[in-house]
Coordinates of C-alpha atoms in Angstrom, one line a residue:
M21 CA 139.3 -39.4 -78.1
I22 CA 136.8 -40.5 -80.7
R23 CA 133.6 -38.6 -81.4
T24 CA 130.7 -40.0 -83.4
L25 CA 128.0 -38.0 -85.3
T26 CA 124.4 -39.3 -85.8
L27 CA 122.3 -36.9 -87.8
S28 CA 119.4 -39.3 -87.7
P29 CA 119.2 -40.6 -84.1
A30 CA 116.5 -43.2 -83.1
L31 CA 114.8 -44.5 -80.1
D32 CA 115.1 -48.3 -80.5
I33 CA 112.3 -50.5 -79.1
G34 CA 112.7 -54.3 -79.0
A35 CA 110.1 -56.8 -78.1
D36 CA 109.2 -60.5 -78.8
I37 CA 105.9 -62.2 -79.6
A38 CA 104.9 -65.8 -79.9
R39 CA 103.6 -65.6 -83.5
M40 CA 102.4 -63.2 -86.1
R41 CA 98.6 -63.1 -86.7
P42 CA 96.7 -60.6 -88.9
F43 CA 93.8 -58.7 -87.3
S44 CA 94.8 -59.8 -83.8
K45 CA 96.1 -58.1 -80.7
L46 CA 99.7 -59.3 -80.5
R47 CA 100.9 -59.3 -76.9
S48 CA 104.7 -59.1 -76.4
G49 CA 107.0 -59.6 -73.7
P50 CA 108.6 -56.6 -71.8
A51 CA 109.9 -53.9 -74.2
R52 CA 113.5 -53.0 -74.3
H53 CA 114.5 -49.3 -75.0
E54 CA 117.8 -48.4 -76.3
P55 CA 119.5 -45.3 -77.9
G56 CA 120.0 -45.9 -81.6
G57 CA 121.2 -44.5 -84.8
G58 CA 124.5 -45.4 -86.6
G59 CA 126.9 -43.1 -84.8
I60 CA 125.2 -43.6 -81.4
N61 CA 125.5 -47.3 -81.7
A62 CA 129.1 -47.0 -82.8
A63 CA 129.8 -44.9 -79.7
R64 CA 128.2 -47.5 -77.5
A65 CA 130.3 -50.2 -79.2
I66 CA 133.5 -48.1 -78.7
H67 CA 132.7 -47.6 -75.0
R68 CA 132.0 -51.2 -74.6
V69 CA 135.5 -52.2 -75.6
G70 CA 137.1 -49.5 -73.4
G71 CA 137.4 -46.6 -75.8
E72 CA 137.1 -42.9 -74.9
V73 CA 134.2 -41.6 -76.9
C74 CA 131.5 -39.0 -77.1
A75 CA 128.4 -39.2 -79.2
V76 CA 127.0 -36.1 -80.9
F77 CA 123.5 -35.9 -82.2
P78 CA 120.8 -33.3 -82.9
A79 CA 117.3 -33.9 -81.3
D80 CA 114.3 -32.1 -79.9
A81 CA 114.3 -31.6 -76.1
A82 CA 111.9 -34.3 -75.1
T83 CA 113.2 -37.3 -77.0
G84 CA 116.7 -36.0 -76.9
E85 CA 116.7 -36.0 -73.1
R86 CA 115.4 -39.6 -73.3
L87 CA 118.3 -40.6 -75.5
L88 CA 120.8 -38.8 -73.2
T89 CA 119.3 -40.7 -70.2
L90 CA 119.6 -44.1 -72.0
L91 CA 123.2 -43.3 -72.9
A92 CA 124.0 -42.2 -69.4
G93 CA 122.7 -45.6 -68.3
E94 CA 125.5 -47.2 -70.3
D95 CA 128.1 -44.5 -69.2
V96 CA 128.4 -43.2 -72.7
P97 CA 129.2 -39.5 -72.8
A98 CA 127.0 -37.6 -75.3
V99 CA 126.2 -34.1 -76.5
R100 CA 122.7 -33.2 -77.7
V101 CA 122.7 -30.4 -80.3
P102 CA 119.3 -28.6 -79.9
A103 CA 117.0 -29.0 -82.9
D104 CA 113.3 -29.2 -83.6
T105 CA 113.8 -32.5 -85.4
P106 CA 111.6 -35.4 -84.2
V107 CA 113.7 -38.4 -83.3
R108 CA 112.9 -41.6 -85.3
E109 CA 111.5 -44.6 -83.6
S110 CA 112.6 -48.1 -84.5
L111 CA 110.8 -51.3 -83.6
S112 CA 112.5 -54.6 -83.7
L113 CA 110.0 -57.5 -83.2
W114 CA 111.3 -61.1 -82.7
V115 CA 108.6 -63.7 -83.7
R116 CA 109.5 -66.8 -81.8
E117 CA 107.4 -69.2 -83.9
Q118 CA 108.9 -68.1 -87.2
Q119 CA 112.4 -67.5 -85.7
E120 CA 112.4 -64.2 -87.6
T121 CA 113.0 -60.5 -86.7
Y122 CA 110.9 -57.7 -88.2
H123 CA 112.4 -54.2 -88.2
V124 CA 110.2 -51.1 -88.6
V125 CA 111.6 -47.6 -88.7
T126 CA 109.5 -44.4 -88.6
P127 CA 110.8 -41.4 -90.6
G128 CA 112.6 -38.5 -89.0
G129 CA 111.9 -34.8 -89.7
D130 CA 114.0 -32.2 -91.5
L131 CA 117.2 -30.9 -89.9
D132 CA 117.6 -27.2 -90.4
P133 CA 121.0 -25.9 -91.7
V134 CA 121.7 -24.0 -88.4
A135 CA 121.5 -27.2 -86.4
A136 CA 123.5 -29.2 -88.9
Q137 CA 126.3 -26.7 -88.7
A138 CA 126.1 -26.7 -84.9
C139 CA 126.7 -30.4 -85.0
V140 CA 130.0 -29.8 -86.8
G141 CA 131.1 -27.5 -84.0
A142 CA 130.1 -30.0 -81.4
L143 CA 132.0 -32.7 -83.2
L144 CA 135.3 -31.0 -83.9
E145 CA 135.5 -27.9 -81.6
S146 CA 136.2 -29.6 -78.2
S147 CA 138.4 -28.7 -75.2
A148 CA 139.5 -32.3 -75.3
P149 CA 141.7 -33.4 -78.3
V150 CA 139.7 -35.3 -81.0
E151 CA 141.8 -37.7 -83.0
W152 CA 139.1 -39.7 -84.8
V153 CA 135.5 -39.0 -85.8
V154 CA 132.9 -41.6 -87.0
L155 CA 130.2 -40.2 -89.4
S156 CA 127.5 -42.8 -89.6
G157 CA 124.0 -43.0 -91.0
S158 CA 121.9 -41.5 -93.7
L159 CA 121.4 -37.8 -94.1
P160 CA 118.0 -36.5 -92.9
P161 CA 115.9 -34.3 -95.2
G162 CA 117.1 -30.7 -95.3
V163 CA 120.8 -31.6 -95.2
E164 CA 122.8 -31.1 -98.4
T165 CA 124.3 -34.2 -100.1
D166 CA 127.9 -33.0 -99.6
Y167 CA 127.5 -32.5 -95.8
Y168 CA 129.8 -35.5 -94.9
G169 CA 132.4 -34.3 -97.4
R170 CA 132.5 -30.9 -95.8
V171 CA 132.8 -32.4 -92.3
A172 CA 135.6 -34.6 -93.6
R173 CA 137.5 -31.7 -95.0
A174 CA 137.1 -29.7 -91.8
A175 CA 138.3 -32.7 -89.8
G176 CA 141.3 -33.2 -92.2
E177 CA 142.3 -29.6 -91.6
R178 CA 142.5 -30.3 -87.9
G179 CA 144.5 -33.6 -88.4
V180 CA 141.5 -35.7 -87.4
R181 CA 140.9 -39.0 -89.2
V182 CA 137.4 -39.9 -90.4
V183 CA 135.7 -43.2 -90.6
L184 CA 132.5 -43.0 -92.7
D185 CA 129.4 -45.3 -93.0
T186 CA 126.8 -44.0 -95.3
H187 CA 125.5 -44.8 -98.8
G188 CA 124.1 -43.4 -102.0
E189 CA 124.9 -39.8 -103.2
A190 CA 126.1 -38.9 -99.7
L191 CA 128.9 -41.4 -100.0
V192 CA 129.8 -40.4 -103.5
A193 CA 130.0 -36.8 -102.5
A194 CA 132.0 -37.5 -99.3
L195 CA 134.7 -39.4 -101.3
R196 CA 135.8 -36.1 -102.9
S197 CA 137.4 -35.4 -99.5
P198 CA 140.1 -37.3 -97.7
V199 CA 138.6 -40.2 -95.7
F200 CA 140.5 -42.8 -93.7
A201 CA 137.9 -45.6 -94.1
I202 CA 134.4 -46.3 -95.4
K203 CA 132.3 -49.4 -94.6
P204 CA 129.7 -50.2 -97.3
N205 CA 127.9 -53.5 -97.6
L206 CA 127.9 -55.2 -101.0
R207 CA 124.8 -53.5 -102.3
E208 CA 126.0 -50.1 -101.3
F209 CA 129.4 -50.8 -102.8
G210 CA 127.8 -51.9 -106.1
E211 CA 125.9 -48.7 -106.2
L212 CA 129.1 -46.7 -105.5
V213 CA 131.1 -48.3 -108.3
G214 CA 128.1 -48.7 -110.7
E215 CA 128.3 -52.5 -111.0
R216 CA 126.1 -55.4 -110.1
L217 CA 128.3 -57.5 -107.8
V218 CA 127.8 -60.8 -106.1
A219 CA 129.7 -62.2 -103.1
E220 CA 130.8 -65.2 -104.9
D221 CA 132.6 -63.1 -107.6
R222 CA 135.7 -62.2 -105.5
A223 CA 137.8 -61.4 -108.6
G224 CA 135.2 -58.9 -109.8
I225 CA 134.9 -57.3 -106.3
E226 CA 138.7 -57.0 -106.0
R227 CA 138.9 -55.2 -109.4
A228 CA 136.1 -52.8 -108.4
A229 CA 137.9 -52.2 -105.1
R230 CA 141.2 -51.5 -106.6
T231 CA 139.6 -49.1 -109.1
L232 CA 137.9 -47.2 -106.3
M233 CA 141.1 -47.0 -104.2
A234 CA 143.0 -45.6 -107.2
R235 CA 140.7 -42.7 -107.8
A236 CA 139.4 -41.8 -104.3
P237 CA 141.4 -40.1 -101.4
L238 CA 140.7 -43.2 -99.3
E239 CA 143.1 -45.3 -97.1
V240 CA 140.9 -48.3 -96.2
L241 CA 137.8 -50.0 -97.8
L242 CA 135.9 -52.2 -95.4
L243 CA 133.4 -54.2 -97.4
T244 CA 131.0 -56.2 -95.2
L245 CA 129.5 -59.3 -96.7
G246 CA 127.3 -60.8 -94.0
P247 CA 127.8 -64.5 -93.8
H248 CA 130.4 -64.3 -96.5
G249 CA 132.8 -62.3 -94.1
A250 CA 134.4 -59.1 -95.3
M251 CA 137.1 -57.8 -97.5
V252 CA 139.6 -55.1 -96.3
T253 CA 141.4 -53.3 -99.1
T254 CA 144.4 -51.1 -98.3
S255 CA 146.9 -49.4 -100.6
D256 CA 148.8 -52.6 -101.3
R257 CA 146.3 -55.5 -101.5
C258 CA 142.9 -57.0 -100.7
H259 CA 142.4 -59.1 -97.6
W260 CA 139.5 -61.6 -97.2
L261 CA 138.2 -62.4 -93.8
R262 CA 136.0 -65.3 -92.9
A263 CA 132.7 -64.8 -90.9
P264 CA 132.4 -66.7 -87.7
T265 CA 129.5 -69.3 -87.8
V266 CA 126.7 -68.1 -85.5
R267 CA 122.9 -68.5 -85.2
T268 CA 121.5 -65.2 -86.3
V269 CA 118.7 -63.8 -84.2
S270 CA 118.7 -60.3 -85.5
A271 CA 120.9 -58.3 -88.1
V272 CA 120.1 -55.0 -86.4
G273 CA 123.2 -53.4 -84.9
C274 CA 125.7 -55.8 -86.5
G275 CA 127.2 -53.2 -88.9
D276 CA 127.3 -50.5 -86.1
S277 CA 129.1 -53.0 -83.8
F278 CA 131.6 -53.8 -86.6
L279 CA 132.2 -50.1 -87.2
G280 CA 132.7 -49.0 -83.6
V281 CA 134.9 -51.9 -82.6
F282 CA 137.0 -51.4 -85.8
T283 CA 137.5 -47.7 -85.1
Q284 CA 138.5 -48.2 -81.5
A285 CA 140.9 -51.1 -82.5
V286 CA 142.6 -49.1 -85.3
A287 CA 142.8 -46.0 -83.2
S288 CA 144.5 -48.1 -80.5
G289 CA 147.2 -49.2 -82.9
R290 CA 145.9 -52.4 -84.6
T291 CA 146.4 -52.7 -88.3
P292 CA 143.2 -52.2 -90.4
V293 CA 143.1 -56.0 -91.1
D294 CA 143.4 -56.9 -87.4
A295 CA 141.0 -54.2 -86.5
A296 CA 138.5 -55.5 -89.0
R297 CA 138.9 -59.1 -87.7
L298 CA 137.8 -57.8 -84.3
G299 CA 135.0 -55.9 -85.9
I300 CA 133.7 -59.1 -87.6
A301 CA 133.7 -60.7 -84.2
A302 CA 131.6 -57.9 -82.8
G303 CA 129.2 -58.1 -85.7
A304 CA 128.8 -61.8 -85.3
S305 CA 128.1 -61.5 -81.6
A306 CA 125.5 -58.8 -82.3
A307 CA 123.8 -61.1 -84.7
C308 CA 123.2 -63.4 -81.7
T309 CA 121.4 -60.8 -79.7
P310 CA 117.7 -59.8 -79.9
G311 CA 116.4 -56.6 -81.5
S312 CA 118.9 -53.8 -81.7
A313 CA 121.1 -55.1 -78.9
L314 CA 124.8 -54.8 -79.6
F315 CA 127.5 -57.5 -79.1
V316 CA 128.6 -59.2 -75.9
A317 CA 132.1 -58.2 -75.1
D318 CA 133.1 -61.5 -73.7
D319 CA 132.4 -63.2 -77.1
L320 CA 135.0 -61.2 -79.0
E321 CA 138.1 -63.1 -78.2
R322 CA 136.5 -66.4 -79.2
L323 CA 134.8 -65.1 -82.3
E324 CA 137.9 -63.2 -83.4
G325 CA 139.7 -66.5 -83.6
E326 CA 137.3 -67.7 -86.3
A327 CA 137.5 -64.5 -88.4
L328 CA 140.6 -65.9 -90.2
T329 CA 142.3 -64.2 -93.2
E330 CA 141.6 -66.2 -96.3
P331 CA 143.8 -66.6 -99.3
R332 CA 143.7 -63.7 -101.8
V333 CA 142.0 -64.6 -105.1
P334 CA 144.2 -65.0 -108.1
T335 CA 144.2 -62.1 -110.6

């Protein structure tokens, strides 16, 4: 059983228009409504590849019920923790003439400490055994910076492994606690290690990764690099994975697809490198879908074959 936590859930709305024009009424095609937020999308991805999962999130009654209905439409089990927090709305607009996606996200509200603590109970205190938890997304206002770290410690005391996808101070604070894996992108990783890194400087990235692994209670570093692929760092070495070549329609949902599929694969017994290869395939498939839509499961086997392990850079 995998459980995911999304402290900043969202109602995702996707649409497309012919062209972008200022001071004009822009008429779109039919809108697509999907449940969103990092952990919710990870849960959808896990379910899509056959995993047993439950998504936990705080939300007000009205929008929270809407998210539960959308998740039920995909057969994804979920638990809404009652809160007065307004749910964010996220608009992904595909402009056909420009072949570009615009992504607009409204802010969410404060999450009170009582609801934040109730989320921990809903995540870890379950009648069904929980073996893995995915903590994904930014912390909403009102939640202390070390929240994910406290959740990770509570999970560790129960023998539950943690996969974490966040950034900034929340990530720094969380890495004071044992975590199985983190999944920053290159900008987030550079902020974490205090260096300006570029994808072409593989030797510099490896040095920074090894330094982090030596000082943090961390088993796997998943560094996603977009079209440059990914680097998986374990206790013994760094592994570079090539990104499949696809025509990108939208980058929304790629990271969440990677995260969910990686977690399900490693929980099912795959090595972290093999699990990351399947995660890259999911991210590449998601890049081909409009708006916040996730990957197409039938694409994974083909795209996984393109996510080859590349030679390690000399040191």
